[in-house]
Amino acid sequence: MDRLNGSANLMIVSDLDYTMVDHDDSENLSLLRFNALWEAYYRHNSLLVFSTGRSPTIYEELRKQKPLLTPDITIMSVGTEITYGESMVPDDGWKQYLDHKWNRDIVVEETAKFPELTSQSETEQRPHKVSFYLEKGKASKVVQALSKCLENRGLDVKIIYSNGIALDVLPQAAGKGRALDFLLQKLKTDGLGPLNTLVCGDSGNDAELFGVPQVYGVMVSNAQEELVEWYAQNARDNAQITHATERCAAGIMQAIGNFNLGPNVSPRDIKDSIINIKVLSPSHEVVMFYLFYERWMRGEIENSEQYIQNLKSIFHSTGNSVHPSGVDRSMQQIIYTLPKMFGEKKGHHFRVWIDRVSFAEVSLGSWLVKFDKWELSGNELRCCLTKVLMNSKVDAPNKFTWMHLHQSWLDGSEGKDDTPWFI
Ligand code: GLC
Ligand code: MG
């Protein structure tokens, strides 16, 4: 968030399971398409917020399994825990606010009287969230009876049923919608309030997000019955909410287009690669370049001289590249090695994506670009913290020349195997 020095252009607030992440897409293609779009066009001036029902423990598990970007803000445990930045600094003010009319012990005591409720795992029981499994057919009866019981004990709670199976009991002031209200207020006070906000969801605990004033909303095509019903009863006339025809992250990109919120064609959907594309910024440049690299290694593009010529114009003739092992090579050497690498990952599960890209003009026409470069090859996942110094000319501000590239291993990525990385 420190990157922003004014209003965020767009703030995306997205649920994770079956919204940002499609668990039925083992290749994670729509997520990777979203990632490329976000890093190329939005990361530098917008905010990415993940709002999930998951506790911190199983949110971290998901991050290890799926190529999720690093969000600016994370809202976990169904809007009961808000954290900021990569180091996930908790919002203590929010925690204190939720204590109002909340007594966890009474919730545990009363819910124990319902044999239909089966406790979820320990990790999902949080200070302001008590969670169960409950069969769909019994849901409405149990919810009604439980609300009465808790009301009689003087508590003001919110009971949410999601995914046709999960039941959460939270303080009335909590939930994904209330957490977003709180966050929007806070951002506004700090002068970072977004120009547009797009909320994205697929299930019952997301419904509240769509009720936050002024936001745009997308229910992904695969939304659960309970959310679609909620929409039919409560929000049908709201032209700012759409039911996408595409699944998960592809539905989010579709909505960005529907509502004209900014670019919505993922660089991954542009087959021209870096040759014919008009590059818009240093972040766009690195996303396009590493897409080219992925496709080159997968043998998916024409192995033509034209690409090599193009690289000669991108890499400065005296430029150099420091590999994470410390080996320093000239960019000329890299261009020379490139044809030998063509198709080396053909038929392999090989993907490259960029996270946390940032750039700054360090002197006129000279840009320092920093990002995490992730590379998945088979089951091996590795990450390099990467810095590129690139120059643009006054008469050609959209053409960047790579002067220097420096990579270092992200902790834990080092030494998994000895394959020399290309770039
Ligand atoms: C996530 C949480 C679970 C919660 C469900 C619905 O799956 O792990 O505790 O009940 O979301 O909100
Ligand atoms: Mg979901």
CSV table of C-alpha atoms and ligand atoms in Angstrom, one decimal:
chain,number,residue,atom,x,y,z
A,1,MET,CA,0.0,0.0,0.0
A,2,ASP,CA,3.0,2.3,0.5
A,3,ARG,CA,3.2,2.4,-3.3
A,4,LEU,CA,0.1,4.4,-3.6
A,5,ASN,CA,0.3,8.1,-3.1
A,6,GLY,CA,-3.4,8.9,-3.8
A,7,SER,CA,-6.6,7.2,-4.7
A,8,ALA,CA,-6.4,3.6,-5.9
A,9,ASN,CA,-7.5,3.4,-9.5
A,10,LEU,CA,-9.4,0.1,-9.0
A,11,MET,CA,-9.8,-2.0,-5.9
A,12,ILE,CA,-10.7,-5.7,-6.5
A,13,VAL,CA,-12.1,-7.5,-3.5
A,14,SER,CA,-12.3,-11.1,-4.3
A,15,ASP,CA,-13.2,-14.3,-2.6
A,16,LEU,CA,-10.7,-17.1,-3.2
A,17,ASP,CA,-12.2,-20.6,-3.4
A,18,TYR,CA,-14.1,-21.0,-6.6
A,19,THR,CA,-13.9,-17.3,-7.3
A,20,MET,CA,-10.3,-16.3,-7.8
A,21,VAL,CA,-9.2,-20.0,-7.6
A,22,ASP,CA,-10.9,-22.6,-9.8
A,23,HIS,CA,-10.2,-25.9,-8.1
A,24,ASP,CA,-11.5,-27.7,-11.2
A,25,ASP,CA,-8.7,-26.1,-13.3
A,26,SER,CA,-5.6,-28.1,-12.5
A,27,GLU,CA,-3.5,-25.9,-14.9
A,28,ASN,CA,-4.8,-22.7,-13.2
A,29,LEU,CA,-5.0,-21.0,-16.5
A,30,SER,CA,-7.7,-18.4,-15.7
A,31,LEU,CA,-5.8,-17.5,-12.5
A,32,LEU,CA,-2.6,-17.1,-14.5
A,33,ARG,CA,-4.4,-15.0,-17.0
A,34,PHE,CA,-5.7,-12.7,-14.2
A,35,ASN,CA,-2.3,-12.5,-12.7
A,36,ALA,CA,-0.7,-11.3,-15.9
A,37,LEU,CA,-3.5,-8.7,-16.4
A,38,TRP,CA,-3.1,-7.4,-12.8
A,39,GLU,CA,0.7,-7.1,-12.8
A,40,ALA,CA,0.9,-5.5,-16.3
A,41,TYR,CA,-1.8,-2.9,-15.9
A,42,TYR,CA,-3.0,-2.5,-12.3
A,43,ARG,CA,-0.5,-3.5,-9.6
A,44,HIS,CA,1.2,0.0,-9.6
A,45,ASN,CA,-1.9,2.0,-9.0
A,46,SER,CA,-4.6,-0.3,-7.7
A,47,LEU,CA,-5.4,-2.5,-4.7
A,48,LEU,CA,-5.9,-6.2,-4.6
A,49,VAL,CA,-7.9,-7.5,-1.6
A,50,PHE,CA,-8.6,-11.2,-0.9
A,51,SER,CA,-11.6,-11.8,1.2
A,52,THR,CA,-11.9,-15.4,2.2
A,53,GLY,CA,-13.7,-17.6,4.7
A,54,ARG,CA,-10.4,-19.4,5.3
A,55,SER,CA,-8.5,-18.9,8.5
A,56,PRO,CA,-4.8,-17.7,8.3
A,57,THR,CA,-3.6,-21.3,8.6
A,58,ILE,CA,-5.5,-22.7,5.6
A,59,TYR,CA,-5.2,-19.5,3.6
A,60,GLU,CA,-1.4,-20.0,3.8
A,61,GLU,CA,-1.9,-23.6,2.6
A,62,LEU,CA,-3.8,-22.4,-0.4
A,63,ARG,CA,-1.0,-19.9,-1.3
A,64,LYS,CA,1.4,-22.8,-1.4
A,65,GLN,CA,-0.9,-24.9,-3.7
A,66,LYS,CA,-2.0,-22.2,-6.2
A,67,PRO,CA,-0.3,-19.4,-8.1
A,68,LEU,CA,-2.0,-16.7,-6.1
A,69,LEU,CA,-0.6,-13.1,-6.3
A,70,THR,CA,0.4,-11.3,-3.1
A,71,PRO,CA,-2.6,-9.2,-2.1
A,72,ASP,CA,-2.3,-5.7,-0.6
A,73,ILE,CA,-4.9,-6.5,2.0
A,74,THR,CA,-6.2,-9.8,3.3
A,75,ILE,CA,-9.5,-10.3,5.0
A,76,MET,CA,-9.8,-13.8,6.5
A,77,SER,CA,-12.2,-15.9,8.5
A,78,VAL,CA,-15.3,-14.4,6.9
A,79,GLY,CA,-14.6,-10.7,7.5
A,80,THR,CA,-13.4,-11.2,11.1
A,81,GLU,CA,-9.6,-10.7,10.5
A,82,ILE,CA,-8.1,-7.9,8.4
A,83,THR,CA,-4.4,-7.7,7.7
A,84,TYR,CA,-2.3,-5.2,5.7
A,85,GLY,CA,0.6,-5.7,3.4
A,86,GLU,CA,2.9,-8.6,2.8
A,87,SER,CA,3.8,-9.0,6.4
A,88,MET,CA,0.1,-9.2,7.2
A,89,VAL,CA,-0.1,-6.6,10.0
A,90,PRO,CA,-3.4,-7.2,11.8
A,91,ASP,CA,-5.9,-4.5,12.2
A,92,ASP,CA,-6.4,-4.4,16.0
A,93,GLY,CA,-9.0,-1.7,15.8
A,94,TRP,CA,-11.2,-4.1,13.9
A,95,LYS,CA,-10.7,-6.9,16.4
A,96,GLN,CA,-11.7,-4.6,19.3
A,97,TYR,CA,-14.8,-3.4,17.4
A,98,LEU,CA,-16.0,-6.9,16.9
A,99,ASP,CA,-16.0,-7.6,20.7
A,100,HIS,CA,-19.2,-5.6,21.0
A,101,LYS,CA,-22.0,-7.9,22.1
A,102,TRP,CA,-19.9,-11.0,21.4
A,103,ASN,CA,-19.3,-13.8,23.8
A,104,ARG,CA,-17.6,-16.8,22.2
A,105,ASP,CA,-18.2,-19.0,25.2
A,106,ILE,CA,-22.0,-18.6,25.0
A,107,VAL,CA,-22.0,-19.3,21.3
A,108,VAL,CA,-20.0,-22.6,21.9
A,109,GLU,CA,-22.4,-23.5,24.8
A,110,GLU,CA,-25.6,-22.9,22.8
A,111,THR,CA,-24.5,-24.5,19.5
A,112,ALA,CA,-23.5,-27.6,21.5
A,113,LYS,CA,-27.3,-28.2,22.0
A,114,PHE,CA,-27.8,-28.8,18.3
A,115,PRO,CA,-26.8,-32.4,17.3
A,116,GLU,CA,-27.2,-31.4,13.6
A,117,LEU,CA,-24.1,-29.2,13.9
A,118,THR,CA,-20.7,-30.9,13.4
A,119,SER,CA,-17.7,-28.8,14.4
A,120,GLN,CA,-15.2,-27.8,11.7
A,121,SER,CA,-11.5,-28.3,12.4
A,122,GLU,CA,-9.7,-26.4,15.2
A,123,THR,CA,-7.9,-24.2,12.7
A,124,GLU,CA,-11.3,-22.8,11.5
A,125,GLN,CA,-12.4,-21.8,15.0
A,126,ARG,CA,-11.3,-18.2,15.5
A,127,PRO,CA,-11.7,-15.5,18.1
A,128,HIS,CA,-14.8,-14.0,16.3
A,129,LYS,CA,-15.9,-17.1,14.3
A,130,VAL,CA,-17.4,-20.4,15.4
A,131,SER,CA,-17.8,-22.8,12.4
A,132,PHE,CA,-19.7,-26.0,11.7
A,133,TYR,CA,-20.9,-28.3,9.0
A,134,LEU,CA,-24.6,-28.7,8.5
A,135,GLU,CA,-26.6,-30.6,5.9
A,136,LYS,CA,-28.4,-28.4,3.4
A,137,GLY,CA,-31.9,-29.8,4.1
A,138,LYS,CA,-31.7,-28.9,7.8
A,139,ALA,CA,-30.1,-25.5,7.3
A,140,SER,CA,-33.0,-23.1,7.5
A,141,LYS,CA,-34.6,-24.7,10.5
A,142,VAL,CA,-31.4,-24.9,12.5
A,143,VAL,CA,-30.5,-21.3,11.6
A,144,GLN,CA,-33.8,-20.1,12.9
A,145,ALA,CA,-33.8,-22.0,16.1
A,146,LEU,CA,-30.1,-21.1,16.8
A,147,SER,CA,-30.7,-17.4,16.2
A,148,LYS,CA,-33.5,-17.5,18.8
A,149,CYS,CA,-31.4,-19.2,21.4
A,150,LEU,CA,-28.5,-16.8,21.0
A,151,GLU,CA,-30.8,-13.8,21.0
A,152,ASN,CA,-32.3,-15.0,24.3
A,153,ARG,CA,-28.8,-15.1,25.7
A,154,GLY,CA,-28.4,-11.4,24.8
A,155,LEU,CA,-26.0,-11.9,21.9
A,156,ASP,CA,-26.3,-10.0,18.6
A,157,VAL,CA,-24.8,-12.5,16.1
A,158,LYS,CA,-24.8,-13.2,12.4
A,159,ILE,CA,-25.3,-16.7,11.1
A,160,ILE,CA,-24.1,-17.4,7.6
A,161,TYR,CA,-24.7,-20.6,5.5
A,162,SER,CA,-22.3,-21.2,2.6
A,163,ASN,CA,-21.5,-23.7,-0.1
A,164,GLY,CA,-24.6,-25.8,0.9
A,165,ILE,CA,-22.5,-27.2,3.8
A,166,ALA,CA,-20.8,-24.6,6.1
A,167,LEU,CA,-22.3,-22.6,8.9
A,168,ASP,CA,-20.5,-19.7,10.5
A,169,VAL,CA,-21.5,-17.8,13.6
A,170,LEU,CA,-20.0,-14.4,13.8
A,171,PRO,CA,-20.6,-11.1,15.7
A,172,GLN,CA,-23.3,-9.0,14.0
A,173,ALA,CA,-20.7,-6.4,13.1
A,174,ALA,CA,-18.5,-8.9,11.3
A,175,GLY,CA,-18.9,-10.5,7.8
A,176,LYS,CA,-17.3,-9.8,4.5
A,177,GLY,CA,-19.5,-6.8,3.8
A,178,ARG,CA,-19.0,-5.1,7.1
A,179,ALA,CA,-15.3,-5.6,6.9
A,180,LEU,CA,-15.3,-4.0,3.5
A,181,ASP,CA,-17.3,-1.0,4.7
A,182,PHE,CA,-14.7,-0.6,7.5
A,183,LEU,CA,-11.8,-0.9,5.1
A,184,LEU,CA,-13.3,1.6,2.6
A,185,GLN,CA,-13.8,4.1,5.4
A,186,LYS,CA,-10.2,3.7,6.6
A,187,LEU,CA,-8.8,4.0,3.0
A,188,LYS,CA,-10.8,7.2,2.5
A,189,THR,CA,-9.5,8.7,5.7
A,190,ASP,CA,-6.0,7.9,4.5
A,191,GLY,CA,-6.7,9.5,1.1
A,192,LEU,CA,-6.4,6.2,-0.7
A,193,GLY,CA,-10.1,5.5,-1.3
A,194,PRO,CA,-10.5,3.7,-4.6
A,195,LEU,CA,-12.1,5.3,-7.6
A,196,ASN,CA,-13.9,2.0,-8.3
A,197,THR,CA,-14.4,-1.1,-6.3
A,198,LEU,CA,-15.3,-4.5,-7.8
A,199,VAL,CA,-16.4,-7.3,-5.5
A,200,CYS,CA,-16.2,-10.9,-6.7
A,201,GLY,CA,-17.8,-13.9,-5.2
A,202,ASP,CA,-19.5,-17.3,-5.6
A,203,SER,CA,-21.2,-18.3,-2.3
A,204,GLY,CA,-23.4,-17.4,0.6
A,205,ASN,CA,-20.7,-15.6,2.7
A,206,ASP,CA,-20.0,-13.3,-0.3
A,207,ALA,CA,-23.6,-12.0,-0.5
A,208,GLU,CA,-22.8,-9.2,1.9
A,209,LEU,CA,-20.1,-7.9,-0.3
A,210,PHE,CA,-22.7,-7.1,-3.0
A,211,GLY,CA,-24.7,-5.0,-0.6
A,212,VAL,CA,-21.9,-2.5,0.1
A,213,PRO,CA,-22.9,0.9,-1.3
A,214,GLN,CA,-21.6,1.9,-4.7
A,215,VAL,CA,-19.5,-1.1,-5.4
A,216,TYR,CA,-19.6,-3.0,-8.7
A,217,GLY,CA,-20.1,-6.7,-8.2
A,218,VAL,CA,-19.6,-10.0,-10.1
A,219,MET,CA,-21.0,-13.3,-9.3
A,220,VAL,CA,-18.9,-15.8,-11.3
A,221,SER,CA,-20.8,-18.1,-13.6
A,222,ASN,CA,-20.3,-21.0,-11.2
A,223,ALA,CA,-21.9,-19.2,-8.3
A,224,GLN,CA,-23.7,-21.4,-5.7
A,225,GLU,CA,-27.4,-21.6,-5.5
A,226,GLU,CA,-27.6,-19.7,-2.2
A,227,LEU,CA,-25.9,-16.6,-3.7
A,228,VAL,CA,-27.9,-16.6,-7.0
A,229,GLU,CA,-31.1,-16.9,-4.9
A,230,TRP,CA,-29.9,-14.0,-2.7
A,231,TYR,CA,-29.3,-11.9,-5.8
A,232,ALA,CA,-32.7,-12.7,-7.2
A,233,GLN,CA,-34.4,-11.6,-4.0
A,234,ASN,CA,-32.3,-8.6,-3.1
A,235,ALA,CA,-30.3,-7.2,-5.9
A,236,ARG,CA,-31.9,-8.0,-9.2
A,237,ASP,CA,-32.4,-4.4,-10.2
A,238,ASN,CA,-28.9,-3.3,-9.3
A,239,ALA,CA,-27.2,-2.7,-12.7
A,240,GLN,CA,-23.9,-2.6,-11.0
A,241,ILE,CA,-24.0,-6.3,-10.3
A,242,THR,CA,-23.5,-8.9,-13.0
A,243,HIS,CA,-23.7,-12.7,-13.2
A,244,ALA,CA,-20.7,-13.6,-15.4
A,245,THR,CA,-20.9,-16.2,-18.1
A,246,GLU,CA,-17.3,-17.2,-17.4
A,247,ARG,CA,-16.0,-19.2,-14.4
A,248,CYS,CA,-13.9,-17.9,-11.6
A,249,ALA,CA,-11.0,-15.5,-12.5
A,250,ALA,CA,-12.2,-15.4,-16.1
A,251,GLY,CA,-15.5,-14.1,-14.8
A,252,ILE,CA,-13.7,-11.3,-12.9
A,253,MET,CA,-11.9,-10.2,-16.1
A,254,GLN,CA,-15.2,-10.3,-17.9
A,255,ALA,CA,-16.8,-8.0,-15.4
A,256,ILE,CA,-13.8,-5.5,-15.6
A,257,GLY,CA,-14.8,-5.2,-19.3
A,258,ASN,CA,-18.6,-5.1,-18.7
A,259,PHE,CA,-18.3,-2.2,-16.3
A,260,ASN,CA,-15.5,-0.5,-18.2
A,261,LEU,CA,-13.2,-0.5,-15.2
A,262,GLY,CA,-9.9,-0.6,-17.2
A,263,PRO,CA,-8.0,-3.0,-19.4
A,264,ASN,CA,-9.5,-6.5,-19.4
A,265,VAL,CA,-7.6,-8.4,-22.0
A,266,SER,CA,-4.9,-10.5,-20.3
A,267,PRO,CA,-1.4,-10.3,-21.8
A,268,ARG,CA,-1.7,-14.1,-21.9
A,269,ASP,CA,-4.5,-13.8,-24.4
A,270,ILE,CA,-2.3,-11.8,-26.8
A,271,LYS,CA,-0.4,-14.2,-29.0
A,272,ASP,CA,1.7,-11.6,-30.7
A,273,SER,CA,4.1,-11.7,-27.7
A,274,ILE,CA,6.5,-8.8,-27.4
A,275,ILE,CA,7.2,-8.2,-31.1
A,276,ASN,CA,4.1,-6.3,-32.3
A,277,ILE,CA,2.7,-5.1,-29.0
A,278,LYS,CA,2.8,-1.5,-27.9
A,279,VAL,CA,4.3,-1.6,-24.4
A,280,LEU,CA,2.6,0.7,-22.0
A,281,SER,CA,4.9,0.7,-18.9
A,282,PRO,CA,7.9,-1.1,-17.4
A,283,SER,CA,5.5,-3.5,-15.6
A,284,HIS,CA,3.8,-4.3,-18.9
A,285,GLU,CA,7.3,-4.8,-20.5
A,286,VAL,CA,8.4,-7.4,-17.9
A,287,VAL,CA,5.1,-9.3,-17.9
A,288,MET,CA,5.3,-9.6,-21.8
A,289,PHE,CA,8.9,-10.5,-21.7
A,290,TYR,CA,8.4,-13.4,-19.2
A,291,LEU,CA,5.4,-14.6,-21.2
A,292,PHE,CA,7.6,-14.7,-24.2
A,293,TYR,CA,10.2,-16.7,-22.1
A,294,GLU,CA,7.5,-19.2,-21.0
A,295,ARG,CA,6.3,-19.7,-24.6
A,296,TRP,CA,9.8,-20.0,-25.9
A,297,MET,CA,10.7,-22.7,-23.4
A,298,ARG,CA,7.4,-24.5,-24.0
A,299,GLY,CA,8.1,-24.3,-27.8
A,300,GLU,CA,4.8,-22.6,-28.4
A,301,ILE,CA,6.0,-19.8,-30.6
A,302,GLU,CA,7.6,-19.9,-34.0
A,303,ASN,CA,11.3,-20.3,-33.5
A,304,SER,CA,12.1,-17.4,-35.7
A,305,GLU,CA,15.1,-15.2,-36.3
A,306,GLN,CA,12.7,-12.3,-35.8
A,307,TYR,CA,12.5,-12.9,-32.1
A,308,ILE,CA,16.3,-13.0,-31.7
A,309,GLN,CA,16.6,-9.8,-33.6
A,310,ASN,CA,13.9,-8.3,-31.3
A,311,LEU,CA,15.8,-9.4,-28.2
A,312,LYS,CA,18.9,-7.7,-29.6
A,313,SER,CA,17.0,-4.5,-29.6
A,314,ILE,CA,15.6,-5.0,-26.1
A,315,PHE,CA,18.9,-6.0,-24.4
A,316,HIS,CA,21.6,-3.4,-24.5
A,317,SER,CA,24.8,-4.5,-26.2
A,318,THR,CA,26.8,-3.8,-23.0
A,319,GLY,CA,24.1,-5.0,-20.6
A,320,ASN,CA,24.7,-7.9,-18.2
A,321,SER,CA,22.7,-10.3,-16.1
A,322,VAL,CA,23.5,-11.7,-12.7
A,323,HIS,CA,22.1,-15.1,-12.1
A,324,PRO,CA,21.0,-16.0,-8.6
A,325,SER,CA,24.0,-18.3,-8.3
A,326,GLY,CA,26.1,-15.2,-8.6
A,327,VAL,CA,27.3,-16.0,-12.2
A,328,ASP,CA,27.5,-12.8,-14.2
A,329,ARG,CA,26.9,-13.0,-17.9
A,330,SER,CA,26.6,-10.5,-20.7
A,331,MET,CA,23.2,-10.1,-22.3
A,332,GLN,CA,24.9,-11.0,-25.6
A,333,GLN,CA,25.7,-14.4,-24.1
A,334,ILE,CA,22.0,-14.8,-23.2
A,335,ILE,CA,20.9,-14.0,-26.7
A,336,TYR,CA,23.4,-16.5,-28.0
A,337,THR,CA,22.2,-19.3,-25.7
A,338,LEU,CA,18.5,-18.6,-26.4
A,339,PRO,CA,18.0,-20.7,-29.6
A,340,LYS,CA,19.5,-23.7,-27.8
A,341,MET,CA,16.8,-23.5,-25.1
A,342,PHE,CA,13.9,-23.4,-27.5
A,343,GLY,CA,11.2,-26.0,-26.6
A,344,GLU,CA,13.3,-27.3,-23.7
A,345,LYS,CA,10.1,-27.5,-21.6
A,346,LYS,CA,7.9,-28.8,-24.3
A,347,GLY,CA,5.3,-31.2,-22.9
A,348,HIS,CA,6.3,-30.2,-19.4
A,349,HIS,CA,4.2,-28.5,-16.9
A,350,PHE,CA,6.0,-25.2,-17.2
A,351,ARG,CA,4.7,-21.8,-16.2
A,352,VAL,CA,6.2,-18.4,-15.4
A,353,TRP,CA,4.5,-15.6,-13.6
A,354,ILE,CA,5.3,-12.3,-12.1
A,355,ASP,CA,4.2,-11.0,-8.7
A,356,ARG,CA,4.6,-7.7,-6.7
A,357,VAL,CA,5.9,-5.7,-9.6
A,358,SER,CA,6.9,-2.1,-8.9
A,359,PHE,CA,8.8,0.5,-10.8
A,360,ALA,CA,10.3,3.9,-10.3
A,361,GLU,CA,12.0,6.4,-12.6
A,362,VAL,CA,15.4,6.7,-10.8
A,363,SER,CA,16.6,9.4,-13.2
A,364,LEU,CA,15.2,10.8,-16.4
A,365,GLY,CA,14.3,7.9,-18.7
A,366,SER,CA,15.9,5.3,-16.4
A,367,TRP,CA,13.7,2.8,-14.6
A,368,LEU,CA,14.3,0.4,-11.8
A,369,VAL,CA,11.8,-2.4,-11.9
A,370,LYS,CA,11.4,-4.9,-9.1
A,371,PHE,CA,9.3,-8.1,-9.1
A,372,ASP,CA,9.2,-11.7,-8.0
A,373,LYS,CA,9.6,-14.1,-10.8
A,374,TRP,CA,7.9,-17.4,-10.2
A,375,GLU,CA,8.7,-20.5,-12.2
A,376,LEU,CA,6.9,-23.8,-12.0
A,377,SER,CA,8.5,-26.7,-13.7
A,378,GLY,CA,6.9,-30.0,-13.1
A,379,ASN,CA,6.6,-30.1,-9.3
A,380,GLU,CA,9.4,-27.7,-8.7
A,381,LEU,CA,8.4,-24.2,-7.7
A,382,ARG,CA,11.0,-21.5,-7.4
A,383,CYS,CA,11.1,-17.8,-7.0
A,384,CYS,CA,13.7,-15.1,-7.8
A,385,LEU,CA,13.6,-11.6,-6.5
A,386,THR,CA,14.4,-9.7,-9.6
A,387,LYS,CA,15.6,-6.2,-10.4
A,388,VAL,CA,15.9,-4.8,-13.9
A,389,LEU,CA,17.4,-1.5,-14.8
A,390,MET,CA,15.9,-0.3,-18.1
A,391,ASN,CA,16.1,2.9,-20.1
A,392,SER,CA,13.5,4.6,-22.3
A,393,LYS,CA,14.3,7.3,-24.7
A,394,VAL,CA,12.6,10.7,-24.7
A,395,ASP,CA,11.5,10.2,-28.3
A,396,ALA,CA,10.3,6.6,-27.7
A,397,PRO,CA,9.0,6.5,-24.1
A,398,ASN,CA,7.3,3.1,-24.6
A,399,LYS,CA,10.4,1.4,-25.8
A,400,PHE,CA,12.6,0.0,-23.0
A,401,THR,CA,16.2,-1.2,-23.3
A,402,TRP,CA,17.3,-3.7,-20.6
A,403,MET,CA,20.6,-2.5,-19.1
A,404,HIS,CA,21.1,-4.8,-16.1
A,405,LEU,CA,19.3,-7.7,-14.6
A,406,HIS,CA,19.9,-9.0,-11.1
A,407,GLN,CA,18.3,-12.0,-9.5
A,408,SER,CA,18.5,-13.6,-6.1
A,409,TRP,CA,16.7,-16.6,-4.7
A,410,LEU,CA,13.7,-16.0,-2.5
A,411,ASP,CA,14.4,-17.9,0.8
A,412,GLY,CA,13.8,-21.6,0.3
A,413,SER,CA,14.1,-21.5,-3.5
A,414,GLU,CA,17.8,-22.0,-3.6
A,415,GLY,CA,19.5,-25.3,-4.3
A,416,LYS,CA,16.5,-27.4,-5.0
A,417,ASP,CA,18.3,-28.6,-8.2
A,418,ASP,CA,21.2,-27.3,-10.2
A,419,THR,CA,19.4,-26.5,-13.5
A,420,PRO,CA,21.0,-23.3,-14.6
A,421,TRP,CA,18.2,-20.8,-15.2
A,422,PHE,CA,18.2,-18.9,-18.3
A,423,ILE,CA,17.0,-15.5,-17.2
B,1,GLC,C1,-14.1,-21.5,4.5
B,1,GLC,C2,-13.7,-21.6,6.0
B,1,GLC,C3,-14.8,-22.2,6.8
B,1,GLC,C4,-16.1,-21.5,6.5
B,1,GLC,C5,-16.4,-21.4,5.1
B,1,GLC,C6,-17.7,-20.6,4.7
B,1,GLC,O1,-14.2,-22.7,3.9
B,1,GLC,O2,-12.6,-22.5,6.1
B,1,GLC,O3,-14.5,-22.2,8.1
B,1,GLC,O4,-17.2,-22.1,7.2
B,1,GLC,O5,-15.3,-20.8,4.4
B,1,GLC,O6,-17.6,-19.3,5.2
B,2,MG,MG,-15.9,-19.2,-2.5
